XYZ file of C-alpha atoms in Angstrom:
705
model
C 57.330 80.566 -27.422
C 60.584 82.481 -26.906
C 63.748 80.535 -27.600
C 66.786 80.512 -25.300
C 68.631 82.543 -27.900
C 65.983 85.274 -28.057
C 65.737 85.448 -24.236
C 69.517 85.807 -24.004
C 69.332 88.631 -26.546
C 66.600 90.371 -24.501
C 68.665 90.054 -21.326
C 71.819 91.412 -22.985
C 69.880 94.297 -24.566
C 68.446 95.273 -21.164
C 71.913 95.090 -19.593
C 73.351 97.367 -22.258
C 70.496 99.836 -21.773
C 71.024 99.905 -18.014
C 74.809 100.261 -18.354
C 74.281 103.134 -20.766
C 71.939 104.941 -18.380
C 74.193 104.279 -15.377
C 77.082 105.830 -17.325
C 75.001 108.888 -18.238
C 73.706 109.357 -14.693
C 76.681 108.436 -12.489
C 79.641 109.352 -14.710
C 78.478 112.190 -16.972
C 75.763 113.625 -14.672
C 73.511 113.793 -17.760
C 70.538 111.405 -17.285
C 68.176 110.777 -20.196
C 65.440 108.913 -18.307
C 63.738 109.280 -14.922
C 64.470 107.091 -11.904
C 61.082 105.414 -12.367
C 61.890 104.491 -15.988
C 65.277 103.137 -14.896
C 63.566 101.011 -12.216
C 61.192 99.537 -14.832
C 64.156 98.380 -16.935
C 65.947 96.998 -13.864
C 62.873 95.061 -12.661
C 62.363 93.612 -16.129
C 65.968 92.375 -16.164
C 65.681 90.933 -12.646
C 62.556 89.023 -13.689
C 64.211 87.515 -16.771
C 67.373 86.572 -14.864
C 65.245 85.049 -12.096
C 63.442 82.892 -14.638
C 66.731 81.943 -16.347
C 69.433 81.814 -13.630
C 71.793 79.972 -15.994
C 72.087 83.267 -17.932
C 73.120 85.348 -14.910
C 76.601 86.917 -15.177
C 78.729 88.669 -12.508
C 78.838 91.934 -14.479
C 75.070 92.250 -14.778
C 73.695 95.551 -13.365
C 71.500 93.456 -11.057
C 74.618 92.091 -9.320
C 75.989 95.324 -7.894
C 74.933 94.376 -4.364
C 75.999 90.871 -3.407
C 76.523 88.965 -0.198
C 78.745 90.282 2.560
C 82.234 88.808 3.115
C 82.146 85.809 5.453
C 85.267 86.553 7.499
C 85.876 90.254 6.974
C 88.216 91.528 4.274
C 91.165 89.508 3.008
C 94.584 91.154 2.605
C 96.189 91.256 -0.848
C 99.442 92.664 -2.196
C 99.252 95.513 -4.693
C 100.609 95.002 -8.198
C 102.760 98.073 -7.523
C 103.026 100.043 -4.262
C 100.412 102.775 -3.782
C 102.758 105.494 -2.563
C 101.878 108.795 -0.961
C 102.815 112.175 -2.454
C 105.220 114.785 -1.192
C 103.499 118.072 -0.318
C 104.118 121.714 -1.179
C 102.424 124.391 0.926
C 103.443 127.518 -0.973
C 104.606 128.698 -4.378
C 108.268 128.687 -3.352
C 108.152 124.979 -2.438
C 106.301 124.217 -5.675
C 108.915 125.992 -7.778
C 111.695 124.191 -5.885
C 110.072 120.878 -6.855
C 109.888 122.067 -10.480
C 113.636 122.762 -10.363
C 114.317 119.292 -8.954
C 112.304 117.729 -11.758
C 114.166 119.693 -14.417
C 117.564 118.984 -12.864
C 116.755 115.264 -12.998
C 116.130 115.400 -16.774
C 118.280 116.511 -19.725
C 118.089 120.294 -20.296
C 117.052 119.701 -23.900
C 113.819 117.949 -22.887
C 110.579 119.868 -22.606
C 108.649 119.182 -19.397
C 104.860 119.352 -19.304
C 102.692 118.895 -16.215
C 99.150 117.642 -15.724
C 97.246 119.542 -13.018
C 94.376 117.713 -11.288
C 92.249 118.510 -8.266
C 93.365 116.637 -5.150
C 90.205 114.834 -4.050
C 89.782 114.336 -0.300
C 88.733 110.701 -0.130
C 90.412 107.302 -0.012
C 92.586 105.680 -2.668
C 91.324 102.558 -4.414
C 92.794 100.087 -6.916
C 90.401 98.314 -9.310
C 91.674 95.237 -11.125
C 89.988 94.106 -14.360
C 90.507 90.768 -16.085
C 89.587 89.147 -19.384
C 85.922 88.184 -19.819
C 83.798 86.660 -22.577
C 83.439 88.409 -25.941
C 86.846 90.125 -25.511
C 85.490 92.355 -22.740
C 87.108 93.169 -19.385
C 85.393 92.446 -16.079
C 85.907 93.898 -12.597
C 87.658 91.225 -10.539
C 88.897 93.004 -7.453
C 88.849 96.285 -5.535
C 91.653 96.951 -3.048
C 92.054 99.728 -0.489
C 95.440 101.434 -0.226
C 96.173 99.770 3.142
C 99.813 100.327 4.054
C 100.733 101.021 0.434
C 102.056 97.512 -0.198
C 99.097 95.418 0.994
C 95.451 96.453 0.822
C 92.097 94.983 1.809
C 89.890 93.230 -0.735
C 86.638 95.234 -0.595
C 85.287 94.034 -3.952
C 81.793 93.337 -2.603
C 81.475 96.992 -1.580
C 83.204 98.453 -4.629
C 80.632 96.753 -6.852
C 77.900 98.919 -5.308
C 79.528 102.169 -6.516
C 77.631 102.930 -9.697
C 80.309 105.122 -11.282
C 82.563 102.039 -11.344
C 81.925 99.857 -14.450
C 81.429 96.188 -13.613
C 82.707 95.433 -17.111
C 84.157 97.256 -20.117
C 82.955 96.135 -23.541
C 85.434 95.036 -26.206
C 84.610 98.006 -28.442
C 85.391 100.484 -25.653
C 88.632 98.676 -24.856
C 89.685 98.872 -28.497
C 88.814 102.574 -28.795
C 90.597 103.394 -25.540
C 93.654 101.312 -26.442
C 93.322 99.104 -23.364
C 94.084 95.383 -22.959
C 91.565 93.024 -21.388
C 93.561 92.930 -18.150
C 94.413 96.262 -16.559
C 94.245 98.179 -13.285
C 92.585 101.515 -12.577
C 93.500 103.611 -9.550
C 91.504 106.513 -8.266
C 89.718 108.125 -5.339
C 86.509 107.100 -3.605
C 84.649 110.156 -2.295
C 81.407 110.792 -0.475
C 79.613 113.772 -2.058
C 78.669 116.527 0.385
C 74.930 116.061 -0.210
C 75.199 112.343 0.609
C 77.318 113.176 3.673
C 74.731 115.618 5.024
C 71.889 113.146 4.365
C 73.827 110.380 6.142
C 74.400 112.585 9.191
C 70.736 113.570 9.335
C 69.857 109.870 9.435
C 72.485 109.170 12.125
C 71.217 111.984 14.347
C 67.613 110.832 13.867
C 68.704 107.340 14.948
C 70.368 108.711 18.083
C 73.909 108.232 16.743
C 76.764 110.740 16.723
C 77.214 112.440 13.325
C 80.231 111.481 11.217
C 83.153 113.898 11.479
C 83.822 114.576 7.776
C 83.137 113.117 4.316
C 86.587 111.524 4.002
C 86.280 109.552 7.252
C 82.690 108.637 6.408
C 83.774 107.317 2.994
C 86.605 105.278 4.543
C 84.281 103.828 7.179
C 81.616 103.048 4.583
C 83.936 101.182 2.217
C 85.039 98.907 5.081
C 81.585 98.008 6.383
C 80.599 94.359 6.052
C 77.136 95.225 4.716
C 77.179 95.993 0.941
C 73.559 97.189 1.158
C 74.658 100.003 3.479
C 77.469 100.931 1.086
C 74.987 101.094 -1.785
C 72.720 103.438 0.175
C 75.563 105.876 0.923
C 76.046 106.754 -2.768
C 79.839 106.801 -2.845
C 81.516 108.032 -6.010
C 84.751 107.086 -7.777
C 87.097 109.258 -9.861
C 89.770 107.478 -11.894
C 93.217 109.020 -12.400
C 95.765 106.241 -13.016
C 96.102 103.224 -15.293
C 98.418 100.203 -15.064
C 99.092 97.038 -17.018
C 101.028 94.292 -15.236
C 101.849 96.769 -12.490
C 103.308 99.441 -14.794
C 102.170 102.477 -16.766
C 101.984 101.832 -20.503
C 100.538 104.847 -22.342
C 103.016 107.534 -23.492
C 101.569 110.364 -21.382
C 99.349 110.943 -18.377
C 97.105 113.111 -20.581
C 96.473 110.090 -22.817
C 95.864 107.956 -19.715
C 93.058 110.250 -18.555
C 91.529 110.255 -22.047
C 91.690 106.451 -22.217
C 89.940 106.183 -18.855
C 87.148 108.484 -20.065
C 86.760 106.519 -23.287
C 86.566 103.241 -21.350
C 83.654 104.616 -19.318
C 85.310 105.701 -16.073
C 84.513 108.938 -14.317
C 87.474 111.330 -14.648
C 87.466 114.715 -12.944
C 86.800 117.429 -15.510
C 88.930 119.979 -13.640
C 92.256 118.849 -15.099
C 94.662 120.603 -17.440
C 97.967 119.900 -19.165
C 100.332 122.881 -18.897
C 103.705 123.793 -20.405
C 105.270 125.557 -17.428
C 105.215 125.910 -13.662
C 103.785 129.427 -14.126
C 100.729 127.952 -15.823
C 100.447 125.392 -13.017
C 100.491 128.192 -10.430
C 97.627 129.882 -12.301
C 95.645 126.611 -12.356
C 96.045 126.373 -8.568
C 94.910 129.969 -8.088
C 91.804 129.290 -10.207
C 91.088 125.975 -8.448
C 91.057 127.177 -4.838
C 87.780 129.188 -5.126
C 86.079 126.034 -6.458
C 86.249 124.359 -3.032
C 82.860 125.674 -1.959
C 81.109 124.913 -5.262
C 82.081 121.421 -6.325
C 79.809 119.320 -4.118
C 82.724 117.174 -2.925
C 85.803 117.862 -0.814
C 89.181 118.827 -2.284
C 92.270 119.891 -0.347
C 94.697 120.881 -3.071
C 96.010 120.261 -6.573
C 98.211 117.383 -7.771
C 100.905 118.050 -10.371
C 102.310 115.151 -12.406
C 104.999 115.062 -15.076
C 103.054 114.231 -18.232
C 105.512 112.040 -20.152
C 105.674 108.451 -18.895
C 109.291 108.057 -20.048
C 110.284 111.072 -17.953
C 108.386 109.669 -14.961
C 110.446 106.472 -15.217
C 113.737 108.347 -15.374
C 112.850 110.511 -12.375
C 111.801 107.455 -10.359
C 110.811 107.353 -6.714
C 112.101 108.127 -3.258
C 111.377 105.636 -0.476
C 107.794 106.843 -0.097
C 106.791 109.039 -3.045
C 107.300 109.569 -6.790
C 109.759 112.328 -7.715
C 107.582 113.169 -10.726
C 104.475 114.214 -8.779
C 103.626 116.545 -5.909
C 100.510 117.645 -4.026
C 100.052 121.373 -3.543
C 97.989 121.722 -0.353
C 95.590 124.635 -0.057
C 95.956 126.926 2.977
C 94.077 125.763 6.055
C 90.516 126.983 6.426
C 89.565 128.861 9.564
C 86.478 129.926 11.529
C 85.642 131.802 14.745
C 84.122 130.005 17.723
C 84.075 130.208 21.528
C 86.426 128.417 23.901
C 84.145 126.719 26.438
C 86.651 124.780 28.520
C 90.134 123.247 28.556
C 90.777 119.532 29.117
C 94.193 118.039 29.870
C 95.275 114.950 27.923
C 98.042 112.600 29.100
C 99.990 110.990 26.273
C 102.104 107.861 25.922
C 105.300 109.564 27.133
C 103.510 111.294 30.013
C 103.294 114.618 28.183
C 100.293 116.636 29.361
C 98.624 118.494 26.497
C 95.906 121.121 26.988
C 92.963 120.512 24.640
C 90.461 123.281 23.929
C 86.765 122.330 24.182
C 85.042 124.527 21.591
C 81.504 125.439 20.669
C 80.956 123.292 17.527
C 82.046 125.063 14.347
C 82.244 123.833 10.744
C 85.787 124.235 9.341
C 86.868 122.801 6.015
C 84.212 120.106 5.776
C 84.471 119.036 9.424
C 82.611 119.971 12.585
C 85.356 120.932 15.038
C 84.750 120.650 18.805
C 88.354 120.196 19.975
C 91.676 121.862 19.172
C 95.143 121.502 20.615
C 96.662 124.269 22.720
C 100.049 122.464 22.648
C 101.497 123.475 26.051
C 101.479 126.053 28.865
C 103.790 128.383 26.925
C 101.381 128.448 23.969
C 98.474 129.353 26.273
C 100.552 132.231 27.638
C 101.595 133.349 24.148
C 98.001 133.440 22.932
C 96.789 135.098 26.140
C 93.683 132.963 25.844
C 91.035 132.562 28.558
C 87.955 130.376 28.899
C 85.061 132.233 27.303
C 87.233 133.878 24.640
C 86.312 133.776 20.969
C 89.142 132.234 18.987
C 90.154 131.763 15.369
C 90.374 127.997 14.708
C 92.333 126.651 11.763
C 92.726 123.143 10.402
C 96.457 122.843 9.725
C 96.929 120.956 6.467
C 93.117 120.656 6.580
C 93.517 117.956 9.231
C 94.555 119.014 12.739
C 92.517 121.822 14.344
C 94.502 124.474 16.212
C 93.816 127.873 17.753
C 95.589 130.582 15.811
C 94.624 133.695 17.786
C 92.168 135.260 20.186
C 89.504 137.448 18.533
C 89.076 140.743 20.376
C 86.468 143.108 18.951
C 83.018 144.503 19.731
C 81.205 141.441 18.366
C 83.379 139.001 20.343
C 83.851 140.018 24.019
C 86.792 138.594 25.954
C 86.470 135.763 28.443
C 87.348 136.200 32.116
C 88.270 132.755 33.460
C 92.010 132.031 33.552
C 93.297 128.653 32.304
C 95.117 126.982 35.196
C 97.651 124.364 34.154
C 97.451 121.466 36.640
C 100.290 120.799 39.082
C 99.327 117.094 39.261
C 98.509 114.505 36.612
C 94.754 114.776 35.874
C 94.532 110.956 35.825
C 96.791 109.532 38.545
C 97.517 112.745 40.518
C 101.299 112.317 40.370
C 103.201 115.627 40.595
C 103.984 116.870 37.083
C 107.618 117.499 36.142
C 109.064 119.972 33.655
C 112.593 119.133 32.480
C 114.897 122.106 32.252
C 115.078 123.401 28.696
C 111.770 121.782 27.631
C 108.322 123.319 27.299
C 106.272 120.252 28.225
C 105.013 119.139 31.633
C 105.031 115.365 32.079
C 103.559 112.718 34.338
C 106.532 110.594 35.399
C 104.402 107.724 36.723
C 105.096 104.945 34.187
C 102.047 103.039 35.506
C 99.685 105.967 34.930
C 96.508 104.473 33.383
C 96.449 107.122 30.665
C 99.989 106.286 29.613
C 99.213 102.559 29.536
C 96.292 103.171 27.187
C 98.352 105.273 24.767
C 101.257 102.797 24.916
C 98.939 99.947 23.911
C 97.428 101.884 21.011
C 100.895 102.868 19.781
C 102.202 99.296 20.114
C 99.303 97.899 18.078
C 99.388 100.572 15.371
C 99.925 99.884 11.690
C 103.605 100.291 10.909
C 104.534 99.294 14.469
C 103.415 95.801 15.565
C 100.365 95.963 13.269
C 97.929 94.104 15.549
C 94.674 94.424 13.649
C 91.603 94.435 15.858
C 93.370 96.081 18.790
C 91.844 99.512 18.282
C 90.278 102.065 20.600
C 87.187 100.063 21.509
C 89.071 96.831 22.219
C 91.781 98.569 24.263
C 89.064 100.366 26.215
C 87.444 97.040 27.086
C 90.747 95.375 27.997
C 91.459 98.290 30.316
C 87.913 98.267 31.694
C 87.150 101.670 30.154
C 84.189 100.814 27.928
C 81.658 102.856 29.908
C 83.930 105.884 29.912
C 84.631 105.513 26.204
C 80.923 105.342 25.375
C 80.362 108.548 27.339
C 83.175 110.277 25.433
C 81.821 109.074 22.088
C 78.395 110.384 22.988
C 79.986 113.776 23.595
C 81.742 113.632 20.217
C 85.224 113.464 21.727
C 88.134 111.975 19.810
C 90.039 109.091 21.367
C 93.105 111.258 22.016
C 91.294 114.130 23.706
C 90.903 112.775 27.187
C 92.534 109.962 29.099
C 90.038 107.917 31.120
C 91.034 106.066 34.256
C 91.883 102.360 34.154
C 89.857 100.445 36.765
C 91.454 97.772 38.949
C 89.420 95.141 37.058
C 91.408 95.645 33.841
C 92.477 92.457 32.032
C 95.826 93.980 31.089
C 98.093 96.545 32.724
C 101.067 96.563 30.346
C 102.165 95.660 26.822
C 103.476 92.315 28.059
C 100.008 91.385 29.353
C 98.756 91.376 25.755
C 100.786 88.220 25.151
C 99.253 86.527 28.203
C 95.636 87.031 27.133
C 93.473 83.906 27.085
C 90.570 83.124 24.791
C 88.088 82.908 27.673
C 89.108 86.378 28.872
C 88.338 87.896 25.484
C 85.026 86.037 25.258
C 83.984 87.658 28.534
C 84.073 91.106 26.890
C 81.081 92.832 25.315
C 80.425 92.122 21.625
C 83.404 89.749 21.371
C 82.536 86.403 19.805
C 84.681 83.377 19.061
C 85.809 84.582 15.622
C 86.804 87.998 16.942
C 88.671 86.502 19.888
C 90.506 83.957 17.719
C 91.399 86.579 15.109
C 92.819 88.953 17.724
C 94.856 86.218 19.410
C 96.217 85.204 15.997
C 97.210 88.815 15.277
C 98.921 89.113 18.659
C 100.748 85.831 18.033
C 101.940 86.958 14.593
C 103.258 90.211 16.030
C 105.867 88.223 17.973
C 107.717 87.771 14.677
C 107.762 91.484 13.779
C 111.461 91.769 14.616
C 113.803 94.018 16.552
C 113.175 97.237 14.605
C 109.401 97.068 15.180
C 109.852 96.254 18.872
C 112.142 99.273 19.271
C 109.590 101.467 17.533
C 106.797 100.023 19.688
C 108.641 100.746 22.944
C 108.174 104.434 22.264
C 111.711 105.636 23.010
C 111.858 109.405 22.581
C 113.192 110.552 19.197
C 113.345 106.967 17.855
C 111.164 106.821 14.756
C 110.834 104.135 12.099
C 114.121 104.858 10.265
C 116.186 105.239 13.442
C 114.754 101.982 14.811
C 115.733 100.204 11.581
C 119.272 101.649 11.664
C 119.714 100.630 15.305
C 118.475 97.097 14.611
C 120.793 96.679 11.625
C 123.771 98.070 13.546
C 123.466 96.151 16.832
C 121.649 93.001 15.687
C 120.102 92.254 19.085
C 118.257 93.946 21.924
C 120.931 92.801 24.380
C 123.708 94.553 22.440
C 121.640 97.714 22.127
C 120.781 97.840 25.842
C 124.469 97.514 26.707
C 125.533 100.286 24.290
C 127.007 103.532 25.605
C 126.206 106.995 24.269
C 129.432 106.832 22.244
C 128.493 103.433 20.800
C 125.104 104.771 19.766
C 126.519 107.926 18.179
C 128.598 105.680 15.915
C 125.320 104.633 14.228
C 124.594 106.574 11.055
C 122.069 109.419 11.687
C 122.068 108.964 15.490
C 123.135 112.177 17.227
C 123.886 112.987 20.887
C 120.256 113.814 21.770
C 118.904 110.528 20.387
C 121.762 108.499 21.870
C 121.192 109.953 25.350
C 117.442 109.310 25.119
C 118.090 105.630 24.317
C 120.542 105.231 27.206
C 118.114 106.975 29.574
C 115.243 104.716 28.469
C 117.112 101.482 29.129
C 118.455 102.802 32.456
C 114.911 102.673 33.858
C 114.274 99.388 35.687
C 110.654 99.161 34.545
C 111.743 99.315 30.895
C 114.419 96.665 31.462
C 111.802 94.431 33.063
C 109.367 94.961 30.144
C 112.009 93.958 27.577
C 112.862 90.816 29.575
C 109.163 89.942 29.836
C 108.638 90.356 26.091
C 111.676 88.210 25.315
C 110.438 85.490 27.688
C 107.034 85.621 25.997
C 108.644 84.767 22.665
C 109.012 88.089 20.852
C 111.854 88.191 18.326
C 114.518 90.595 19.613
C 117.131 90.125 16.898
C 117.825 91.421 13.401
C 120.291 90.737 10.633
C 123.286 92.979 11.211
C 124.242 95.250 8.364
C 128.000 95.468 7.951
C 128.872 99.158 7.696
C 132.324 100.433 6.843
C 134.031 103.222 8.743
C 136.354 104.769 6.155
C 133.671 107.323 5.178
C 132.416 107.919 8.718
C 131.930 111.626 9.325
C 131.785 112.419 5.598
C 128.677 114.014 4.098
C 127.895 113.564 0.394
C 125.394 115.333 -1.861
C 124.240 113.610 -5.070
C 123.189 115.699 -8.071
C 122.481 115.067 -11.730
C 122.238 111.732 -13.553
C 125.126 109.316 -12.953
C 126.286 107.106 -15.880
C 125.554 103.671 -14.343
C 124.248 104.171 -10.787
C 120.840 105.377 -9.701
C 120.818 107.849 -6.820
C 119.390 105.225 -4.491
C 122.191 102.802 -5.405
C 124.857 105.458 -4.840
C 123.244 106.457 -1.540
C 123.185 102.845 -0.295
C 126.839 102.334 -1.198
C 127.921 105.524 0.602
C 125.899 104.666 3.718
C 127.295 101.110 3.708
C 130.753 102.690 3.858
C 129.723 104.787 6.877
C 129.041 108.042 5.016
C 125.955 110.228 5.143
C 123.945 111.535 2.159
C 122.345 114.969 2.402
C 119.895 116.721 0.093
C 121.518 120.157 0.159
C 125.006 121.604 -0.194
C 126.532 123.519 2.724
C 129.948 124.282 4.206
C 129.670 120.975 6.097
C 129.390 118.976 2.857
C 132.479 116.777 2.274
C 131.885 115.899 -1.393
C 129.353 116.576 -4.135
C 128.915 113.650 -6.540
C 127.833 115.158 -9.870
C 126.459 113.547 -12.998
C 124.970 114.982 -16.177
C 122.666 118.021 -15.825
C 123.915 118.601 -12.285
C 122.312 122.026 -11.924
C 122.333 124.425 -8.969
C 123.885 122.046 -6.416
C 127.048 121.829 -8.508
C 127.158 125.616 -8.788
C 126.808 126.005 -5.025
C 129.549 123.424 -4.415
C 131.897 125.413 -6.636
C 130.982 128.655 -4.815
C 131.684 127.087 -1.402
C 134.824 125.270 -2.527
C 133.366 121.810 -1.882
C 135.233 119.050 -3.718
C 133.287 117.557 -6.642
C 133.503 113.875 -7.638
C 132.215 112.102 -10.721
C 130.885 108.540 -10.547
C 134.284 107.003 -11.364
C 135.958 108.917 -8.519
C 133.226 107.863 -6.101
C 133.576 104.204 -7.068
C 137.350 104.422 -6.698
C 136.918 105.927 -3.210
C 134.505 103.143 -2.263
C 136.885 100.531 -3.665
C 139.782 101.979 -1.680
C 137.869 101.915 1.608
C 136.715 98.368 0.902
């Protein structure tokens, strides 16, 4: 009779065999056994674990698919923000970035770059913790989310077979990794899996997914791990952290450590000694797009040395030591079948081309923007024309030109821009000096819909659960939305009419919603209703800057909203401000100031603000005391300052009322130069701009204080 010890040894031996074969198949693409042989081993392990449940461990290969989350996905803070990358679209921009990197480091230091393919998927953070026998075990998988807080999708991440559920002690030692570490990388859906998934969707009477990236993102957030497992997602690792920080000397060594630990690392990566070599890598990489079996949209360059990365630091949203070179947009020829007219949040009417379906850059395109009436005239396009469609930045489809040759005859039907709003039939207005026609009816159903979606968006009021489908139901548009989805239309392509039976007619109505009203909607249960009401309630505390952003004032983006909130401190003070008062705010010019005054001069907008305040929304912010001695002065920072970082110097200048620019011109008041100042210092000297060192800057700040 087998002893407990011998059974445990059998179980562990089977686990090691299965892990080995998973690594060969899913990471190295070099299987040694057939699927049938793998299944025999798996079934044998399942049988033994079923007979001895006390020996079951979370990192067993049998545990890849577990139960679904009970209440959706919990939110968790990242150990370190998952920032986006700045982009370069041509060689000139790439070389300018190279110069910025070199100017931020001592001239004596050699700079090397690591070139990697930019995978077109979704970012993921995998956190591993200490396990028995000095191994490391997968504890958590987080989506990027807003960069600071992600969603815990561990149950789904466990189904991705190129992600190790555990890393053995021997591998950790060889790779130089601690038991607790974090791996970041990209989840992708291979093209073959994407095509198979769409075949199944079409066979089931569902609309096909738009592209592999969106399909991967949707898959990783489904509440059914079994579905995730069937989709065959893949994971490529490219970053390694310990306690929220990098710890190996170079990025090259990081990639090698990840490989050694058993993670899949993209083989198309190279460490180069110059920007010229990086340019060659990019030129060689672009033709690979059609051969790889997964989507890429560019090449990422990273400074190799970790110490140099730390010295270069970060801007507010991206590392200075990395950049994404985006490949040129891909294009295809198709026929323009019709033109629809979309009404946006501000009343802007945008012509949208309805196209014969065409595959461009991994996506089936059926719609493209025509921007405005002037663009239609410039293109000379007619319905029935064949057009060249391009995905700008591989994302937004647009018509580049009309194709006119023997194989592609011209169309004959003129595109007539409407004189009235296609939704509410209000006469359209075109402001002198602008290209856009607008519906000026603030109660236009199309505008209400777009206002609600903008208000609820991430980065604005962040009301999770108030997406397209929910807004459609609240506005009584569900039937129309289903029809549009069946036609493959995107939510922004057409603006359906809001019936009189709508539960809400304005942003303020959101905060009057009752539980019983939500429960009366289709597919809305108690948990969904309670969760949405909780999200709406929490949004009341978002603060003045978010409310300003949510109101959708023209030209007021996230930074301007924050500056206005910090300057005025309350909605009341802002609404009473004159154009001159507003122009006194750093970075607010005449155009923005006038737009703000015009917005609050409209009675409907005044009434909305009063309603929101009465409903309990926070309309105040902590005022930031800004000096005036440097008002009107523009500074440019260059080189490495002795004691201040650039961000610290920038904050101090702005607090004194000054403005910091990235380039030197005749309008520059002062250039603040540190060590290795570079070309900006040279240009300042050529233009006769006064140059300060750190001591002179601090003395100036002290004087104004």
